[in-house]
Amino acid sequence: MATELPGTQRPGGRTERTRLAVLHATLDLLAERGYSELTVDAVAERSGVHKTTVYRRWKSAEGLVAAAFHLGTEDDWTAPDTGSLAGDLYEMLAELVGYFTTPGMRELPTASILAAFQADLAAGALHDFYQDRHARCAVITTRAIARGEAPSGTSPDEVVRAASGPIFYRLFISRESLDLDDARLAARSAAAAAAAGVFVF
């Protein structure tokens, strides 16, 4: 059984309000300052929760960031349903492009990925977040198989990786410009590869 990260359980009531205040403050400060400048004291001050409570429950800045990343697995996000594989992938990627390029929004996801390279707990929590998103996106591929757009046995995870890979390459490797045309091309390319049976294992 996986070990529960400190501060990730949802107890309810006042304790739950405290948890959410601290973790949202963590995300705000991560976006503003980056992981290297994030401190438990700053989170306590921003959240209005006494630092003794924060230290006792989350132990460190690394613990705070890891627990905060797990908030993303508690939301009600669902995969798009446009009626086609290329359309579903495009809507998914268009949201991703907006999230990583819109000023005032892009700072948090960018800082989150950078934090995962600096802290093991953050890396594990970010992995868990994307595994959760993969699970929620699996229906895109299963619907495509049912419609005859992809052969049986097509891997949902590989379809998502193939679609989103060019987006992250432009964002973090080549540092090229990124817009919705890039999302459309990546979606069409992944859909065509899926139709050709590339992701059947």
Short mmCIF file of C-alpha atoms in Angstrom, two decimals:
data_model
loop_
_atom_site.label_atom_id
_atom_site.label_comp_id
_atom_site.label_asym_id
_atom_site.label_seq_id
_atom_site.Cartn_x
_atom_site.Cartn_y
_atom_site.Cartn_z
CA MET A 1 0.00 0.00 0.00
CA ALA A 2 1.33 3.47 -0.89
CA THR A 3 2.37 5.71 1.96
CA GLU A 4 0.03 8.68 2.45
CA LEU A 5 1.81 11.99 2.00
CA PRO A 6 1.53 14.26 5.04
CA GLY A 7 -1.39 16.64 4.78
CA THR A 8 -3.13 14.96 1.84
CA GLN A 9 -6.01 13.39 3.74
CA ARG A 10 -9.34 15.30 3.74
CA PRO A 11 -10.71 15.26 7.28
CA GLY A 12 -13.54 17.79 6.88
CA GLY A 13 -14.70 20.76 8.96
CA ARG A 14 -12.25 23.29 10.34
CA THR A 15 -9.30 21.00 9.74
CA GLU A 16 -10.25 20.75 6.07
CA ARG A 17 -10.53 24.53 5.78
CA THR A 18 -7.06 24.82 7.29
CA ARG A 19 -5.69 22.24 4.86
CA LEU A 20 -7.12 24.02 1.84
CA ALA A 21 -5.94 27.44 3.05
CA VAL A 22 -2.39 26.16 3.49
CA LEU A 23 -2.22 24.26 0.21
CA HIS A 24 -3.72 27.06 -1.86
CA ALA A 25 -1.26 29.48 -0.24
CA THR A 26 1.51 27.04 -1.19
CA LEU A 27 0.43 27.07 -4.84
CA ASP A 28 0.13 30.87 -4.88
CA LEU A 29 3.62 31.31 -3.50
CA LEU A 30 5.06 28.62 -5.75
CA ALA A 31 3.74 30.52 -8.76
CA GLU A 32 5.04 33.84 -7.45
CA ARG A 33 8.47 32.81 -6.14
CA GLY A 34 9.34 29.37 -7.46
CA TYR A 35 10.27 26.34 -5.38
CA SER A 36 13.72 27.55 -4.34
CA GLU A 37 12.22 30.60 -2.62
CA LEU A 38 9.28 28.83 -1.01
CA THR A 39 9.38 28.55 2.80
CA VAL A 40 7.09 27.10 5.42
CA ASP A 41 7.06 30.43 7.25
CA ALA A 42 5.90 32.27 4.13
CA VAL A 43 3.11 29.76 3.56
CA ALA A 44 2.00 30.08 7.18
CA GLU A 45 1.90 33.86 6.88
CA ARG A 46 0.00 33.81 3.58
CA SER A 47 -2.53 31.25 4.76
CA GLY A 48 -3.07 32.72 8.21
CA VAL A 49 -2.32 29.35 9.82
CA HIS A 50 0.19 29.25 12.66
CA LYS A 51 3.56 28.01 11.46
CA THR A 52 3.72 25.40 14.22
CA THR A 53 0.62 23.77 12.75
CA VAL A 54 2.08 23.91 9.25
CA TYR A 55 5.42 22.42 10.34
CA ARG A 56 3.71 19.69 12.36
CA ARG A 57 1.50 18.55 9.49
CA TRP A 58 3.62 19.11 6.38
CA LYS A 59 7.17 19.08 7.81
CA SER A 60 8.86 21.12 5.03
CA ALA A 61 8.40 23.15 1.88
CA GLU A 62 8.83 19.93 -0.09
CA GLY A 63 6.00 18.30 1.84
CA LEU A 64 3.78 21.31 1.25
CA VAL A 65 4.37 21.31 -2.48
CA ALA A 66 3.79 17.57 -2.79
CA ALA A 67 0.51 17.79 -0.87
CA ALA A 68 -0.56 20.82 -2.92
CA PHE A 69 0.02 18.96 -6.17
CA HIS A 70 -2.39 16.29 -5.00
CA LEU A 71 -5.18 18.88 -4.96
CA GLY A 72 -5.26 18.45 -8.71
CA THR A 73 -6.48 14.87 -8.31
CA GLU A 74 -9.45 16.08 -6.25
CA ASP A 75 -11.05 18.28 -8.92
CA ASP A 76 -13.93 17.36 -11.25
CA TRP A 77 -12.09 17.69 -14.57
CA THR A 78 -13.37 15.42 -17.30
CA ALA A 79 -12.01 14.64 -20.75
CA PRO A 80 -13.65 16.42 -23.70
CA ASP A 81 -16.22 14.61 -25.83
CA THR A 82 -16.49 16.16 -29.31
CA GLY A 83 -17.45 13.05 -31.25
CA SER A 84 -14.03 12.41 -32.83
CA LEU A 85 -10.59 11.41 -31.64
CA ALA A 86 -8.86 14.37 -33.30
CA GLY A 87 -11.46 16.72 -31.86
CA ASP A 88 -11.12 15.35 -28.33
CA LEU A 89 -7.34 15.54 -28.48
CA TYR A 90 -7.46 19.08 -29.84
CA GLU A 91 -9.74 20.28 -27.03
CA MET A 92 -7.45 18.63 -24.48
CA LEU A 93 -4.36 20.26 -26.00
CA ALA A 94 -6.03 23.64 -26.45
CA GLU A 95 -6.68 23.68 -22.70
CA LEU A 96 -3.07 22.70 -22.09
CA VAL A 97 -1.75 25.46 -24.37
CA GLY A 98 -3.92 28.05 -22.63
CA TYR A 99 -2.83 26.85 -19.20
CA PHE A 100 0.88 27.09 -20.02
CA THR A 101 0.85 30.31 -22.08
CA THR A 102 -1.70 32.65 -20.51
CA PRO A 103 -0.08 35.32 -18.27
CA GLY A 104 -1.30 34.96 -14.71
CA MET A 105 -2.03 31.28 -15.29
CA ARG A 106 1.17 29.89 -16.80
CA GLU A 107 3.35 30.63 -13.79
CA LEU A 108 1.99 27.82 -11.61
CA PRO A 109 2.25 24.87 -14.04
CA THR A 110 5.70 26.01 -15.12
CA ALA A 111 6.90 26.35 -11.52
CA SER A 112 5.35 22.96 -10.70
CA ILE A 113 7.37 21.18 -13.36
CA LEU A 114 10.55 22.95 -12.29
CA ALA A 115 9.86 21.99 -8.66
CA ALA A 116 9.67 18.34 -9.69
CA PHE A 117 13.30 18.57 -10.80
CA GLN A 118 14.34 19.95 -7.42
CA ALA A 119 12.42 17.82 -4.92
CA ASP A 120 11.71 14.09 -4.93
CA LEU A 121 8.37 14.37 -3.15
CA ALA A 122 7.23 17.00 -5.63
CA ALA A 123 8.32 14.78 -8.51
CA GLY A 124 6.33 11.86 -7.12
CA ALA A 125 3.25 14.00 -6.57
CA LEU A 126 3.45 15.49 -10.08
CA HIS A 127 3.75 11.95 -11.47
CA ASP A 128 0.62 10.98 -9.54
CA PHE A 129 -1.20 14.03 -10.92
CA TYR A 130 -0.43 13.11 -14.52
CA GLN A 131 -1.27 9.45 -13.89
CA ASP A 132 -4.67 10.64 -12.68
CA ARG A 133 -5.08 12.75 -15.83
CA HIS A 134 -4.08 9.78 -17.99
CA ALA A 135 -6.75 7.69 -16.30
CA ARG A 136 -9.38 10.35 -16.91
CA CYS A 137 -8.31 10.74 -20.54
CA ALA A 138 -8.47 7.01 -21.27
CA VAL A 139 -12.11 7.37 -22.30
CA ILE A 140 -10.98 9.43 -25.31
CA THR A 141 -9.28 6.37 -26.75
CA THR A 142 -11.94 3.86 -25.71
CA ARG A 143 -14.59 5.97 -27.45
CA ALA A 144 -12.37 6.22 -30.54
CA ILE A 145 -12.01 2.42 -30.63
CA ALA A 146 -15.80 2.03 -30.33
CA ARG A 147 -16.30 4.44 -33.26
CA GLY A 148 -13.77 2.57 -35.39
CA GLU A 149 -11.24 5.42 -35.40
CA ALA A 150 -8.53 3.27 -33.79
CA PRO A 151 -7.96 -0.48 -33.64
CA SER A 152 -8.67 -2.58 -30.59
CA GLY A 153 -5.73 -2.68 -28.21
CA THR A 154 -4.71 0.94 -28.79
CA SER A 155 -2.99 2.24 -25.65
CA PRO A 156 -4.81 5.25 -24.16
CA ASP A 157 -1.66 6.40 -22.37
CA GLU A 158 0.41 6.35 -25.56
CA VAL A 159 -2.22 8.33 -27.46
CA VAL A 160 -2.14 11.04 -24.80
CA ARG A 161 1.67 11.04 -24.69
CA ALA A 162 1.93 11.30 -28.47
CA ALA A 163 -0.55 14.18 -28.57
CA SER A 164 0.89 16.20 -25.69
CA GLY A 165 4.58 15.50 -26.38
CA PRO A 166 4.99 18.19 -29.08
CA ILE A 167 3.38 20.74 -26.77
CA PHE A 168 5.79 20.09 -23.93
CA TYR A 169 8.72 19.95 -26.36
CA ARG A 170 7.97 23.48 -27.55
CA LEU A 171 7.39 24.69 -24.00
CA PHE A 172 10.44 23.25 -22.26
CA ILE A 173 12.97 22.02 -24.83
CA SER A 174 13.03 24.14 -27.98
CA ARG A 175 11.39 27.18 -26.32
CA GLU A 176 9.47 27.89 -29.52
CA SER A 177 6.26 29.85 -29.78
CA LEU A 178 3.11 27.87 -29.09
CA ASP A 179 -0.47 28.47 -30.21
CA LEU A 180 -3.68 26.65 -31.08
CA ASP A 181 -2.43 25.76 -34.57
CA ASP A 182 0.29 23.72 -32.89
CA ALA A 183 -2.34 22.02 -30.75
CA ARG A 184 -4.41 21.21 -33.83
CA LEU A 185 -1.42 19.73 -35.67
CA ALA A 186 -0.39 17.61 -32.68
CA ALA A 187 -3.96 16.34 -32.25
CA ARG A 188 -4.32 15.40 -35.90
CA SER A 189 -0.93 13.70 -35.96
CA ALA A 190 -1.68 11.60 -32.88
CA ALA A 191 -5.13 10.68 -34.21
CA ALA A 192 -3.64 9.61 -37.54
CA ALA A 193 -1.00 7.51 -35.79
CA ALA A 194 -3.67 5.89 -33.64
CA ALA A 195 -5.75 5.07 -36.74
CA ALA A 196 -2.69 3.45 -38.31
CA GLY A 197 -2.27 1.15 -35.32
CA VAL A 198 0.96 2.71 -34.09
CA PHE A 199 -0.13 2.51 -30.42
CA VAL A 200 -1.26 -1.13 -30.41
CA PHE A 201 1.02 -3.31 -28.28
#
